[in-house]
PDB file of C-alpha atoms in Angstrom:
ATOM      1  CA  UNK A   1      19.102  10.319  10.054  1.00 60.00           C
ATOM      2  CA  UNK A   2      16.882  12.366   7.599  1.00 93.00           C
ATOM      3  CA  UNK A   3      15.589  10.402   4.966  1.00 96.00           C
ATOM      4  CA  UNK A   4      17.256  12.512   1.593  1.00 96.00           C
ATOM      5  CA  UNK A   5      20.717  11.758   3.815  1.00 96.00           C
ATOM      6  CA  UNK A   6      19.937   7.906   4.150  1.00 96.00           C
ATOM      7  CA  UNK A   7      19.293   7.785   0.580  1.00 97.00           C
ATOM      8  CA  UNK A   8      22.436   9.562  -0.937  1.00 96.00           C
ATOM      9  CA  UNK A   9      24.431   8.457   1.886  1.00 95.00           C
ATOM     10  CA  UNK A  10      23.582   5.539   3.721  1.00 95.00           C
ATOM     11  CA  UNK A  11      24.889   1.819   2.364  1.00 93.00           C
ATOM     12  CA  UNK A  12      22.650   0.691  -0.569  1.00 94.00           C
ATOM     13  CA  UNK A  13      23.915  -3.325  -0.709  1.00 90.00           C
ATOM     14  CA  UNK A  14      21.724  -5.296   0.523  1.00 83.00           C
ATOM     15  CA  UNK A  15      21.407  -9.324   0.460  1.00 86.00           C
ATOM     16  CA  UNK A  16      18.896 -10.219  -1.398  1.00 89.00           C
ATOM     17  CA  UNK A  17      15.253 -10.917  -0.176  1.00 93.00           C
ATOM     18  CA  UNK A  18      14.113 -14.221  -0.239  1.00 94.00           C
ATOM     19  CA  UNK A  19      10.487 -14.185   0.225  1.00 95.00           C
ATOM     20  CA  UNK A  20       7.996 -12.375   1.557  1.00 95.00           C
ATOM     21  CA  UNK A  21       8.284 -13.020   5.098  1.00 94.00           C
ATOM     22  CA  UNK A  22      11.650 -11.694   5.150  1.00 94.00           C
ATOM     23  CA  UNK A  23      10.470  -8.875   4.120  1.00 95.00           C
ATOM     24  CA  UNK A  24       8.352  -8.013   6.441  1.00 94.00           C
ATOM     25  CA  UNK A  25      11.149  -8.616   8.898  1.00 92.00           C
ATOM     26  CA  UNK A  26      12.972  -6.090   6.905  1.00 93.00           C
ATOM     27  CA  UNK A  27      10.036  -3.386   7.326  1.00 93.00           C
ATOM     28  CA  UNK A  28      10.061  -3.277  11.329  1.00 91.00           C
ATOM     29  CA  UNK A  29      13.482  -2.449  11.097  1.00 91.00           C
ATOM     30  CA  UNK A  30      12.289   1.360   9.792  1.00 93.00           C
ATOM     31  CA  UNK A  31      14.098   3.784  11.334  1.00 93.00           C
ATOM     32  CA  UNK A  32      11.325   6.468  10.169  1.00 94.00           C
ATOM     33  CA  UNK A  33       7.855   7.625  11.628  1.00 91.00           C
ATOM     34  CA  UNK A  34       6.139   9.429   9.121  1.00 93.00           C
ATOM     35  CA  UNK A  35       4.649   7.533   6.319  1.00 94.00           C
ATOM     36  CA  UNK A  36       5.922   9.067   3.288  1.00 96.00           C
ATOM     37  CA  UNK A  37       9.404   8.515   4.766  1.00 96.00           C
ATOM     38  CA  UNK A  38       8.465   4.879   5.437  1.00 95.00           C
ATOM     39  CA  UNK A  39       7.426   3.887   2.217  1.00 97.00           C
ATOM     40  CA  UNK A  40      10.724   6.134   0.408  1.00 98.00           C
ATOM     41  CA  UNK A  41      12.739   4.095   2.843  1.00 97.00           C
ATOM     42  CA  UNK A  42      11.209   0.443   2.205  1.00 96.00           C
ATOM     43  CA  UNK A  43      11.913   1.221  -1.806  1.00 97.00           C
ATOM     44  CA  UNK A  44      15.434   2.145  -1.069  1.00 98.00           C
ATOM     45  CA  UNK A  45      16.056  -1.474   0.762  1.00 96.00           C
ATOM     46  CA  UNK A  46      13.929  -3.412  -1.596  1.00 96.00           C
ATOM     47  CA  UNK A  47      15.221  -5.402  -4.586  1.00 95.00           C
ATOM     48  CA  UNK A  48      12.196  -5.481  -6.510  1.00 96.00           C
ATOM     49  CA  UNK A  49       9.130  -3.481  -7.174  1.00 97.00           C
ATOM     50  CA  UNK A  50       6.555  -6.396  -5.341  1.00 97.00           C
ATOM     51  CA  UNK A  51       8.497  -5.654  -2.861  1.00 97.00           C
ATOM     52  CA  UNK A  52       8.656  -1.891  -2.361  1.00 97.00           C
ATOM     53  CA  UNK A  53       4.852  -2.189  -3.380  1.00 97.00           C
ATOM     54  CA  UNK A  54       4.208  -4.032  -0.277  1.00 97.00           C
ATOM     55  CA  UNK A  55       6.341  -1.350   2.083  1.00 96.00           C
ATOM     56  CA  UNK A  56       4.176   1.651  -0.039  1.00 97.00           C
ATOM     57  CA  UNK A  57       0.765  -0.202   0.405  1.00 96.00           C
ATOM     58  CA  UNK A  58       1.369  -1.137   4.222  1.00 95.00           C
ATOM     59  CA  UNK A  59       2.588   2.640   4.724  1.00 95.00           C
ATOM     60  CA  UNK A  60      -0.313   4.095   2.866  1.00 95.00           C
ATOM     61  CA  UNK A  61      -2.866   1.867   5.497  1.00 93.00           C
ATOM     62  CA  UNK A  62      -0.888   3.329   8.501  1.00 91.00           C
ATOM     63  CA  UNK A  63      -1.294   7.163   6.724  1.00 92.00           C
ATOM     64  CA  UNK A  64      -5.330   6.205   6.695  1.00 91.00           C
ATOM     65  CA  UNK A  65      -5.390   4.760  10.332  1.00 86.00           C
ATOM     66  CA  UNK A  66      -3.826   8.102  11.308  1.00 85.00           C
ATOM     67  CA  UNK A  67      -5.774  10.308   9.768  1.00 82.00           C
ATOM     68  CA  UNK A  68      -9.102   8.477  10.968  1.00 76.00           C
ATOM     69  CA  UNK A  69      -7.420   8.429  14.418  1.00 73.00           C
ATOM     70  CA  UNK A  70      -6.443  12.223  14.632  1.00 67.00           C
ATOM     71  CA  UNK A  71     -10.802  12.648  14.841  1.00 62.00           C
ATOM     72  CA  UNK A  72     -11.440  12.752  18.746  1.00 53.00           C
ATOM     73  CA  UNK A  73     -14.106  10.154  18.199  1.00 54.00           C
ATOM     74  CA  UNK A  74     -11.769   8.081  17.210  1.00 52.00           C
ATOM     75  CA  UNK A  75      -8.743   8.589  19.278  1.00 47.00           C
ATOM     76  CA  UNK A  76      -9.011   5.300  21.042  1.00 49.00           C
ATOM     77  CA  UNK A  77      -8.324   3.255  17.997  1.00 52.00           C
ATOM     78  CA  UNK A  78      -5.614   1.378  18.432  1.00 54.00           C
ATOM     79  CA  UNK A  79      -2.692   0.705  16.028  1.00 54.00           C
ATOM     80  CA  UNK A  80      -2.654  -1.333  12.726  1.00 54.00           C
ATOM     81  CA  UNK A  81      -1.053  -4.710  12.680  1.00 56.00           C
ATOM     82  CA  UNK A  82       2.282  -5.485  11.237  1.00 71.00           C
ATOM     83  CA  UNK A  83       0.702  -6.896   8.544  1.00 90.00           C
ATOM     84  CA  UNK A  84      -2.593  -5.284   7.176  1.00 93.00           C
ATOM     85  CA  UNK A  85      -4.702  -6.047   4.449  1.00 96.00           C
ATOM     86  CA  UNK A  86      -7.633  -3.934   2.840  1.00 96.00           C
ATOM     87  CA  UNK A  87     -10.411  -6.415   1.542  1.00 97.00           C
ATOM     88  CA  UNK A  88     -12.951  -4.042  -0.191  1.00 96.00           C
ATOM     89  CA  UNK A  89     -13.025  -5.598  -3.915  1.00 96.00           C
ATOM     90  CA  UNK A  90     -16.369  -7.818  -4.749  1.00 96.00           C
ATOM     91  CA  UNK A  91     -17.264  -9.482  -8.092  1.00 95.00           C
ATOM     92  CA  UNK A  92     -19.082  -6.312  -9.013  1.00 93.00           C
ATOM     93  CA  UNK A  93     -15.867  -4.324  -8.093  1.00 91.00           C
ATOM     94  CA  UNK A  94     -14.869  -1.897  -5.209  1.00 85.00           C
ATOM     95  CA  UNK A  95     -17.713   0.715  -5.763  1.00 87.00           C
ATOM     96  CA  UNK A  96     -20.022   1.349  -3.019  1.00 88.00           C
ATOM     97  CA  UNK A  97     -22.945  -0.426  -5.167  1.00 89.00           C
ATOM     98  CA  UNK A  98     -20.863  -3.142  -5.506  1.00 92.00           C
ATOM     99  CA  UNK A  99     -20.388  -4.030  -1.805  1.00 95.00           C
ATOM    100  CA  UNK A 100     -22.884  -6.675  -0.912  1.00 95.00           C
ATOM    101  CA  UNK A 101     -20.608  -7.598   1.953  1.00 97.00           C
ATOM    102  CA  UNK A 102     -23.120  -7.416   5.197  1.00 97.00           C
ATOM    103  CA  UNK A 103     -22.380  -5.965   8.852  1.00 97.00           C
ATOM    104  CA  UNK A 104     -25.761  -7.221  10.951  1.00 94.00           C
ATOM    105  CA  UNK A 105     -26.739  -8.932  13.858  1.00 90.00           C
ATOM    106  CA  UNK A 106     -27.562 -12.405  14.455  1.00 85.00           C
ATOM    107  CA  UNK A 107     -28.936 -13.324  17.756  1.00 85.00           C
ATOM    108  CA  UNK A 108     -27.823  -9.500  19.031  1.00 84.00           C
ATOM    109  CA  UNK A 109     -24.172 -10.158  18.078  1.00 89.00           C
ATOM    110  CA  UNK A 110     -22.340  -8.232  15.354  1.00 94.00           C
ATOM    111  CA  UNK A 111     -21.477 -10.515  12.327  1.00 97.00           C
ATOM    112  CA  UNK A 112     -20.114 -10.118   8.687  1.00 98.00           C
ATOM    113  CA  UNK A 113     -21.802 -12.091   6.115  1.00 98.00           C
ATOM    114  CA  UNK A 114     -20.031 -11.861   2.169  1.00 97.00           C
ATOM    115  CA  UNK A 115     -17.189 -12.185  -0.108  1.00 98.00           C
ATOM    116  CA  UNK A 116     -14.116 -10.532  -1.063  1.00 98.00           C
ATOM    117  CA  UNK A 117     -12.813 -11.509  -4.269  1.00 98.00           C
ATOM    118  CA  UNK A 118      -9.457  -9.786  -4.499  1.00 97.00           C
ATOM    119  CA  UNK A 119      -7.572  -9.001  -1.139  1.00 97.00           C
ATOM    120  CA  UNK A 120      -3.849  -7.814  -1.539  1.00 97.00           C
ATOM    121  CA  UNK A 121      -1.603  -9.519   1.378  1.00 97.00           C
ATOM    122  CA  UNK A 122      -4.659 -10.643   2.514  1.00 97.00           C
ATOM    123  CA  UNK A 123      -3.413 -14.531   3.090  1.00 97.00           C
ATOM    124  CA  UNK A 124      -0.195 -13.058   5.268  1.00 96.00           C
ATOM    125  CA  UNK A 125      -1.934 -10.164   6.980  1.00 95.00           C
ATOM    126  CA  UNK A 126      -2.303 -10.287  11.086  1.00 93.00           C
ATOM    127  CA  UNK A 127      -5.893  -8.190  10.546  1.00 94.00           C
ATOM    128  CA  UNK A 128      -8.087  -7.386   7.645  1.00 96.00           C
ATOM    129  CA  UNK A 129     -10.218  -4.036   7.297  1.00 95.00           C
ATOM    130  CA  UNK A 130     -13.003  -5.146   5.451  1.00 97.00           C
ATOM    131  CA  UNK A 131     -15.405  -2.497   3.934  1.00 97.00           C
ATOM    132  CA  UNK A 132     -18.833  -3.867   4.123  1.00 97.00           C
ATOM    133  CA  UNK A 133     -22.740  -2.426   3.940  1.00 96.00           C
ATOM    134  CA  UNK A 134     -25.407  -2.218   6.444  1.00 93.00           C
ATOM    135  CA  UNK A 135     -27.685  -1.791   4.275  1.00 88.00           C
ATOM    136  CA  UNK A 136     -29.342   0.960   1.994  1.00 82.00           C
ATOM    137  CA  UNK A 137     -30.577   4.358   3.131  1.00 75.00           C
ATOM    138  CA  UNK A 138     -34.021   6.188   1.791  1.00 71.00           C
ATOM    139  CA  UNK A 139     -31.487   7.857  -0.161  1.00 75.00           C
ATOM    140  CA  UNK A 140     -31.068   5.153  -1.947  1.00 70.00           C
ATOM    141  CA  UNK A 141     -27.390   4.950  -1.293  1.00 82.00           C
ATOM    142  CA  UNK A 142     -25.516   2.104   0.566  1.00 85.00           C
ATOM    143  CA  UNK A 143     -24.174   2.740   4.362  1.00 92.00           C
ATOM    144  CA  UNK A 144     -20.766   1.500   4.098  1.00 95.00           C
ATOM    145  CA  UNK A 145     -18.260   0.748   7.232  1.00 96.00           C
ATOM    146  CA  UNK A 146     -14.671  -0.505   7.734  1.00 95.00           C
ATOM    147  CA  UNK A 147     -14.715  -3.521  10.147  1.00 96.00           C
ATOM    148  CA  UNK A 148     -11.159  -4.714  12.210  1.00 94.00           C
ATOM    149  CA  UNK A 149     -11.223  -8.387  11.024  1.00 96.00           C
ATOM    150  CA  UNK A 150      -8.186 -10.802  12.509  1.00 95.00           C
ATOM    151  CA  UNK A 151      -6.343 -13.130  10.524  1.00 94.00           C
ATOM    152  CA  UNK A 152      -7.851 -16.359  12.389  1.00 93.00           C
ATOM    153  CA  UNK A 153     -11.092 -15.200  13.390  1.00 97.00           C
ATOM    154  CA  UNK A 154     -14.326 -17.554  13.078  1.00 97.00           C
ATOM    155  CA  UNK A 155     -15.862 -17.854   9.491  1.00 98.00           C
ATOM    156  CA  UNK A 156     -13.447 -16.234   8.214  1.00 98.00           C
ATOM    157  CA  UNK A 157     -11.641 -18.194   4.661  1.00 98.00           C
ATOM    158  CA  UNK A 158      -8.286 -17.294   2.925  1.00 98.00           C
ATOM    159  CA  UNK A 159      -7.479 -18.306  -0.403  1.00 98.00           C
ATOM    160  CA  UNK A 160      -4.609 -17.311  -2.076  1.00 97.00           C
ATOM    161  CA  UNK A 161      -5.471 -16.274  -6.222  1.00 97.00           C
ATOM    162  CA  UNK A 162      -3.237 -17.496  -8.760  1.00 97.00           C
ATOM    163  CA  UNK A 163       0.058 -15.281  -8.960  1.00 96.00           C
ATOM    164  CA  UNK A 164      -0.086 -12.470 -11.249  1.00 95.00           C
ATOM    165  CA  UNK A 165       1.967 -12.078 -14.100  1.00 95.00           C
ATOM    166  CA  UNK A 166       3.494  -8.793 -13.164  1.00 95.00           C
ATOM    167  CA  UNK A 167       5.466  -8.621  -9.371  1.00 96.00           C
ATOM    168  CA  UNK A 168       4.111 -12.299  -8.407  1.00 96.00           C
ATOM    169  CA  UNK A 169       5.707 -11.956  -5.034  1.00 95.00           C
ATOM    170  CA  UNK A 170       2.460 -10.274  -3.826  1.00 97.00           C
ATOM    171  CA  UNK A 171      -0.462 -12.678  -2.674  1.00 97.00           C
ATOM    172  CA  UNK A 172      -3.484 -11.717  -3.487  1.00 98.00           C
ATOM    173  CA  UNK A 173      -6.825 -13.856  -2.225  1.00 98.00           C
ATOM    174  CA  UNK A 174     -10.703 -14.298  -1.999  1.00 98.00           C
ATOM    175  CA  UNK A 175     -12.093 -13.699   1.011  1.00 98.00           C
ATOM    176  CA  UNK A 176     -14.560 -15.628   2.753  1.00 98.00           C
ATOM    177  CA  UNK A 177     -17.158 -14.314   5.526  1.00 98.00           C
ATOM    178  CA  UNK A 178     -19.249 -16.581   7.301  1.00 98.00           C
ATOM    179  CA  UNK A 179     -21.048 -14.882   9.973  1.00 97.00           C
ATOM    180  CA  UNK A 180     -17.532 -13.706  11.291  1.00 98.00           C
ATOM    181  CA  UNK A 181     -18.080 -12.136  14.591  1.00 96.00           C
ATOM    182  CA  UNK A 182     -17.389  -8.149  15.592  1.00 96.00           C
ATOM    183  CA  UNK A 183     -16.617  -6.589  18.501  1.00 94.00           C
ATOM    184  CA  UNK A 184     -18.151  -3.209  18.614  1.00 92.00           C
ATOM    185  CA  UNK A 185     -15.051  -1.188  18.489  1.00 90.00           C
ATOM    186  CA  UNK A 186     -13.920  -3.280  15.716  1.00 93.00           C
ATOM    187  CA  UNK A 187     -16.335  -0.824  13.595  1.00 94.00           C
ATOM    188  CA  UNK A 188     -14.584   2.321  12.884  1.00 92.00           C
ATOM    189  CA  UNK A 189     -16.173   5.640  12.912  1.00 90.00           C
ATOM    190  CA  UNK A 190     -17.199   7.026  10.301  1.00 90.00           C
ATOM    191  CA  UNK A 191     -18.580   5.977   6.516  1.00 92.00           C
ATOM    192  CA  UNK A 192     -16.355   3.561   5.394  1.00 93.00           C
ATOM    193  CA  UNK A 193     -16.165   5.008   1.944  1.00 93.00           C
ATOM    194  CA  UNK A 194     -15.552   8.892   1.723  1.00 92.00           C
ATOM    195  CA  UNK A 195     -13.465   8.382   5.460  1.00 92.00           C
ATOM    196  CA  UNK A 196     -11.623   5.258   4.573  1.00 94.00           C
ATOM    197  CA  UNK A 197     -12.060   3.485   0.947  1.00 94.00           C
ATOM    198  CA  UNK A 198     -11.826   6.847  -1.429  1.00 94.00           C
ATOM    199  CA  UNK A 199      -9.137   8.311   0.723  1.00 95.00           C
ATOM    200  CA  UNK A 200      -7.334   5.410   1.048  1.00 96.00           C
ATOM    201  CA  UNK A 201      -7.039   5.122  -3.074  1.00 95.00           C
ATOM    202  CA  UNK A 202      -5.126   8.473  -2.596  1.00 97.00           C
ATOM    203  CA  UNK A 203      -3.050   7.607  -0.352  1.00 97.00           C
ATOM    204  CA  UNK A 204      -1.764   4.150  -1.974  1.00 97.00           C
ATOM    205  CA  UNK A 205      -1.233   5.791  -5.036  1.00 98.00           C
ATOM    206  CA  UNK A 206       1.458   8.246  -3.082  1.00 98.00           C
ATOM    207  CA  UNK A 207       3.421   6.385  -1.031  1.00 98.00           C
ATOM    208  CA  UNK A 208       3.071   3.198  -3.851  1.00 98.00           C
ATOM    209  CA  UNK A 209       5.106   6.160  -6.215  1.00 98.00           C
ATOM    210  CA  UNK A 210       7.183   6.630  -3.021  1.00 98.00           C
ATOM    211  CA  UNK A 211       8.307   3.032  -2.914  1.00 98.00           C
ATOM    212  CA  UNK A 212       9.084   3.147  -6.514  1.00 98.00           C
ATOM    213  CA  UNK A 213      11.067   6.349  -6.217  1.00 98.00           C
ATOM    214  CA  UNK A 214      12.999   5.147  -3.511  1.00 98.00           C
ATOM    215  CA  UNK A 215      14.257   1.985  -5.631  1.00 98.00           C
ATOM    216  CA  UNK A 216      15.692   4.321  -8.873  1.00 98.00           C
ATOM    217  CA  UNK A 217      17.253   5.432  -6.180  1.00 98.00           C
ATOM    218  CA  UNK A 218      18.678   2.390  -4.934  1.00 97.00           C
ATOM    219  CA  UNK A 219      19.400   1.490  -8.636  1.00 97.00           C
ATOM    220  CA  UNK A 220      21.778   4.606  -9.581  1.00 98.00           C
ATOM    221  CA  UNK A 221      23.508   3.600  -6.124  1.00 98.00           C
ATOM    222  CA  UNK A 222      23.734   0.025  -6.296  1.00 97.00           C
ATOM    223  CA  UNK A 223      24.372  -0.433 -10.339  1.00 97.00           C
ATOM    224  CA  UNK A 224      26.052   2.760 -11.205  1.00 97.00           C
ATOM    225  CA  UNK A 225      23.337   4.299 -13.343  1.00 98.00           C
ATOM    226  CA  UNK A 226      23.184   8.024 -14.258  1.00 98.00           C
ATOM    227  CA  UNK A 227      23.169  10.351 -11.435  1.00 97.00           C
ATOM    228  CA  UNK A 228      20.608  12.398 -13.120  1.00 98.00           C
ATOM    229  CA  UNK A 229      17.987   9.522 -12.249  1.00 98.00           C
ATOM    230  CA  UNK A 230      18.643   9.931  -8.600  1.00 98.00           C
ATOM    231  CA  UNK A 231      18.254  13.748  -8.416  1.00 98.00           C
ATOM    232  CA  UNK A 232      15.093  13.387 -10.452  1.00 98.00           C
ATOM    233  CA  UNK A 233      13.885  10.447  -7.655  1.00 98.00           C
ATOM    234  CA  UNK A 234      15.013  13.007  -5.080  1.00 98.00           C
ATOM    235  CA  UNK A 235      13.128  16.030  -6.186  1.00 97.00           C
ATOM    236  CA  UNK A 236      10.120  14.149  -6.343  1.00 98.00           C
ATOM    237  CA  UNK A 237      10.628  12.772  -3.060  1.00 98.00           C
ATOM    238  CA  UNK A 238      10.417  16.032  -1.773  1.00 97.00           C
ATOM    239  CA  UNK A 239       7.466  16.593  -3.956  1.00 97.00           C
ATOM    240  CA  UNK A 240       5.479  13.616  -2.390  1.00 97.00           C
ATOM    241  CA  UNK A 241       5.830  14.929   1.379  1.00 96.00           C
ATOM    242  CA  UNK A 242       3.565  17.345   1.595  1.00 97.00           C
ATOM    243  CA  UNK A 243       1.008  15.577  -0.886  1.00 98.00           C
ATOM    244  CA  UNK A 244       1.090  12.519   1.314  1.00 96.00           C
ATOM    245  CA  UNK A 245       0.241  15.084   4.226  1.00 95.00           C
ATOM    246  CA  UNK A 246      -2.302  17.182   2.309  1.00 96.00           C
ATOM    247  CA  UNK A 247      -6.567  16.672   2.256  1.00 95.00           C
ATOM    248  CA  UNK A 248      -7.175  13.602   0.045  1.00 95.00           C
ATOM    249  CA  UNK A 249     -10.881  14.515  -1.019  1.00 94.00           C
ATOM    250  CA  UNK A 250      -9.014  17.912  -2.522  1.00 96.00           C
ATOM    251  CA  UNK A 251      -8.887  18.576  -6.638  1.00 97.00           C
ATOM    252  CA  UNK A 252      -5.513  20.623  -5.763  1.00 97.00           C
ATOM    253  CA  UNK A 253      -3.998  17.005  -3.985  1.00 98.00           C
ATOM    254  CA  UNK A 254      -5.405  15.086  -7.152  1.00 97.00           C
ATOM    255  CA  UNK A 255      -3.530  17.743  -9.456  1.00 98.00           C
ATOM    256  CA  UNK A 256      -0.270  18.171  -7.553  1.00 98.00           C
ATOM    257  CA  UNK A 257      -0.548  13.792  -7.228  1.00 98.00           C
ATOM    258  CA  UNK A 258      -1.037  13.741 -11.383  1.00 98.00           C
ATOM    259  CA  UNK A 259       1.708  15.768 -12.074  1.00 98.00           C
ATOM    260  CA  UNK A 260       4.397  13.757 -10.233  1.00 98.00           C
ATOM    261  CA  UNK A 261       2.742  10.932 -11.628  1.00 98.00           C
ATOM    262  CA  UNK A 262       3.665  12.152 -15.303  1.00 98.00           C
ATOM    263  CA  UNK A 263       7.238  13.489 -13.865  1.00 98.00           C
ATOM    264  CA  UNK A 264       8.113   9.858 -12.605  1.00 98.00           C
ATOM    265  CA  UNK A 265       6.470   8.639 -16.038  1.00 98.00           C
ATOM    266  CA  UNK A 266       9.377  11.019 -18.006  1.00 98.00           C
ATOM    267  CA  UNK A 267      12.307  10.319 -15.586  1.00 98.00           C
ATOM    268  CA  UNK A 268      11.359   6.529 -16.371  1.00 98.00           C
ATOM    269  CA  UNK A 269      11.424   7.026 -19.731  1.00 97.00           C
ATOM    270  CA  UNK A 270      14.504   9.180 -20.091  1.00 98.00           C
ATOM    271  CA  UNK A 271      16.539   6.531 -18.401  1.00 98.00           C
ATOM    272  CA  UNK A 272      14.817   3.455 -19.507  1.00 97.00           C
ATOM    273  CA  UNK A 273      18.544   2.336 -21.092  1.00 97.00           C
ATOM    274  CA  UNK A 274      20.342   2.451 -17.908  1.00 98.00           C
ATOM    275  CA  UNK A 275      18.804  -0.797 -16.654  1.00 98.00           C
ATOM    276  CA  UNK A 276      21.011  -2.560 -19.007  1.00 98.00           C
ATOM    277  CA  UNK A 277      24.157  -2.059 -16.279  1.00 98.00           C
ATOM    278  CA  UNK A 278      21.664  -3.553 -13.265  1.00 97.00           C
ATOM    279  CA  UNK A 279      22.442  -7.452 -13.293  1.00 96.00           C
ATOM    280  CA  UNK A 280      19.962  -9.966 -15.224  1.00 97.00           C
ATOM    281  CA  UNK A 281      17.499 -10.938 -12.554  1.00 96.00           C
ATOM    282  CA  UNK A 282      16.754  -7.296 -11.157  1.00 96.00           C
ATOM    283  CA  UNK A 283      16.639  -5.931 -14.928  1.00 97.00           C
ATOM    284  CA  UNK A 284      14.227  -8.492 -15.754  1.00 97.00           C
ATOM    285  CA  UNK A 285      12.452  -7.963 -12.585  1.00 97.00           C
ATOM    286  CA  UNK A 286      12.072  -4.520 -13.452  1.00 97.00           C
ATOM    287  CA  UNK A 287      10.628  -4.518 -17.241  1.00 96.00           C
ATOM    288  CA  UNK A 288       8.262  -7.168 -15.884  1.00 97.00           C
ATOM    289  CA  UNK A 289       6.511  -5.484 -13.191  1.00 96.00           C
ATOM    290  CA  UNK A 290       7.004  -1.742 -14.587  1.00 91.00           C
ATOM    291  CA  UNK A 291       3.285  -1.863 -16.428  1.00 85.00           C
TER     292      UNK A 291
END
């Protein structure tokens, strides 16, 4: 079924989610490929936006996988987990002078030395992609590559962060590295920040929007609100799809991704009132986590 025809068409009660796991239960159930239409799709059966953040930010990691794939030299990586988490934030931040995260060798093996200090999904993921340095060029800028990490592996330590005050449903932790061993083809190709980490800030912030977009939708299905909200969602839907496929290091993407940024802003705005006919806990919901 196309994904404008699920949407207007397709049953919008759900039962209600009960934690995160389920959730991800929920997610394999996707009857969509592409990753716009995955993350539109996991807003629609969300209740919550923690929720359809999570389906946005694990669409938005399969977008960059496939991207990094569609390169020849790297057309033997093989597929994200289920669950995926991007650990790249340090307690300098996620700028490439900030990553003192270490990919060396000890004793000719590959190991990761550092730590992560905020890691979304990180303490339910199956595999992290941590972005760490090999050091620091005569150009005086640091060499930065994504490394395959699984959940489980050797020197590797989870621990969950308080919850936040806005959509507390998502963890997020500080990562631990202890000389955490690497396979060689657990380093993907290419510089970890203009291929992966600045790309992949692109990318979350479209399919994240798509997730949203996909629960007014929901909304004026499920609660009755103004039909004007879901032809707004829709047209920006439509908007998204060929900014989700388009070059992320391009002004023209940033401008195109701004501007439906500021139309979802408005069509938020405009219909702010019609959460008062959505039931307590999802209005409340809502108004939290909207900031």
């Amino acid at each position: 079924m196309d994904l404008l025809e699920h949407l207007l068409r397709a049953p919008a009660h759900r039962e209600p989610i009960p934690d995160l796991a389920s959730w991800f239960e929920r997610l394999e159930a996707c009857p969509f490929e592409g990753s716009i239409e995955r993350a539109v799709w996991a807003g629609f059966e969300s209740d919550r936006l923690g929720y359809a953040f999570v389906g946005g930010y694990e669409a938005a990691l399969g977008r960059l996988l496939a991207v990094a794939s569609a390169d020849p030299a790297a057309a033997r990586l093989r597929p994200l987990g289920a669950r995926v988490s991007l650990a790249a934030t340090e307690a300098g931040g996620g700028h490439p002078r900030a990553i003192m995260t270490r990919l060396g060798r000890s004793g000719g093996a590959l190991v990761l030395d550092g730590d992560k200090t905020f890691a979304t999904l990180a303490s339910v993921a199956d595999e992290l992609l941590v972005v760490a340095s090999e050091g620091v060029g005569e150009d005086g800028r640091s060499h930065l590559r994504l490394v395959r990490v699984p959940a489980g592996a050797p020197g590797l330590q989870i621990e969950d962060r308080a919850p936040t005050p806005f959509a507390p449903e998502i963890p997020h932790a500080r990562v631990t590295l202890r000389g955490v061993p690497v396979a060689d083809d657990d380093v993907l190709p290419g510089d970890g920040y203009t291929r992966y980490l600045k790309p992949f800030r692109t990318f979350e912030d479209t399919h994240v929007l798509g997730a949203t977009l996909g629960l007014l939708v929901r909304g004026v299905r499920v609660f009755d609100f103004a039909p004007a909200l879901a032809e707004g969602a829709i047209a920006l839907v439509l908007a998204l799809r060929p900014i989700s496929l388009a070059d992320p290091s391009s002004p023209i993407t940033h401008v195109a991704l701004a501007g439906a940024f500021q139309a979802a802003r408005r069509l938020v705005t405009e219909h702010e009132r019609e959460w008062d006919k959505a039931d307590a806990p999802s209005r409340e919901r809502w108004h939290r986590d909207l900031g």
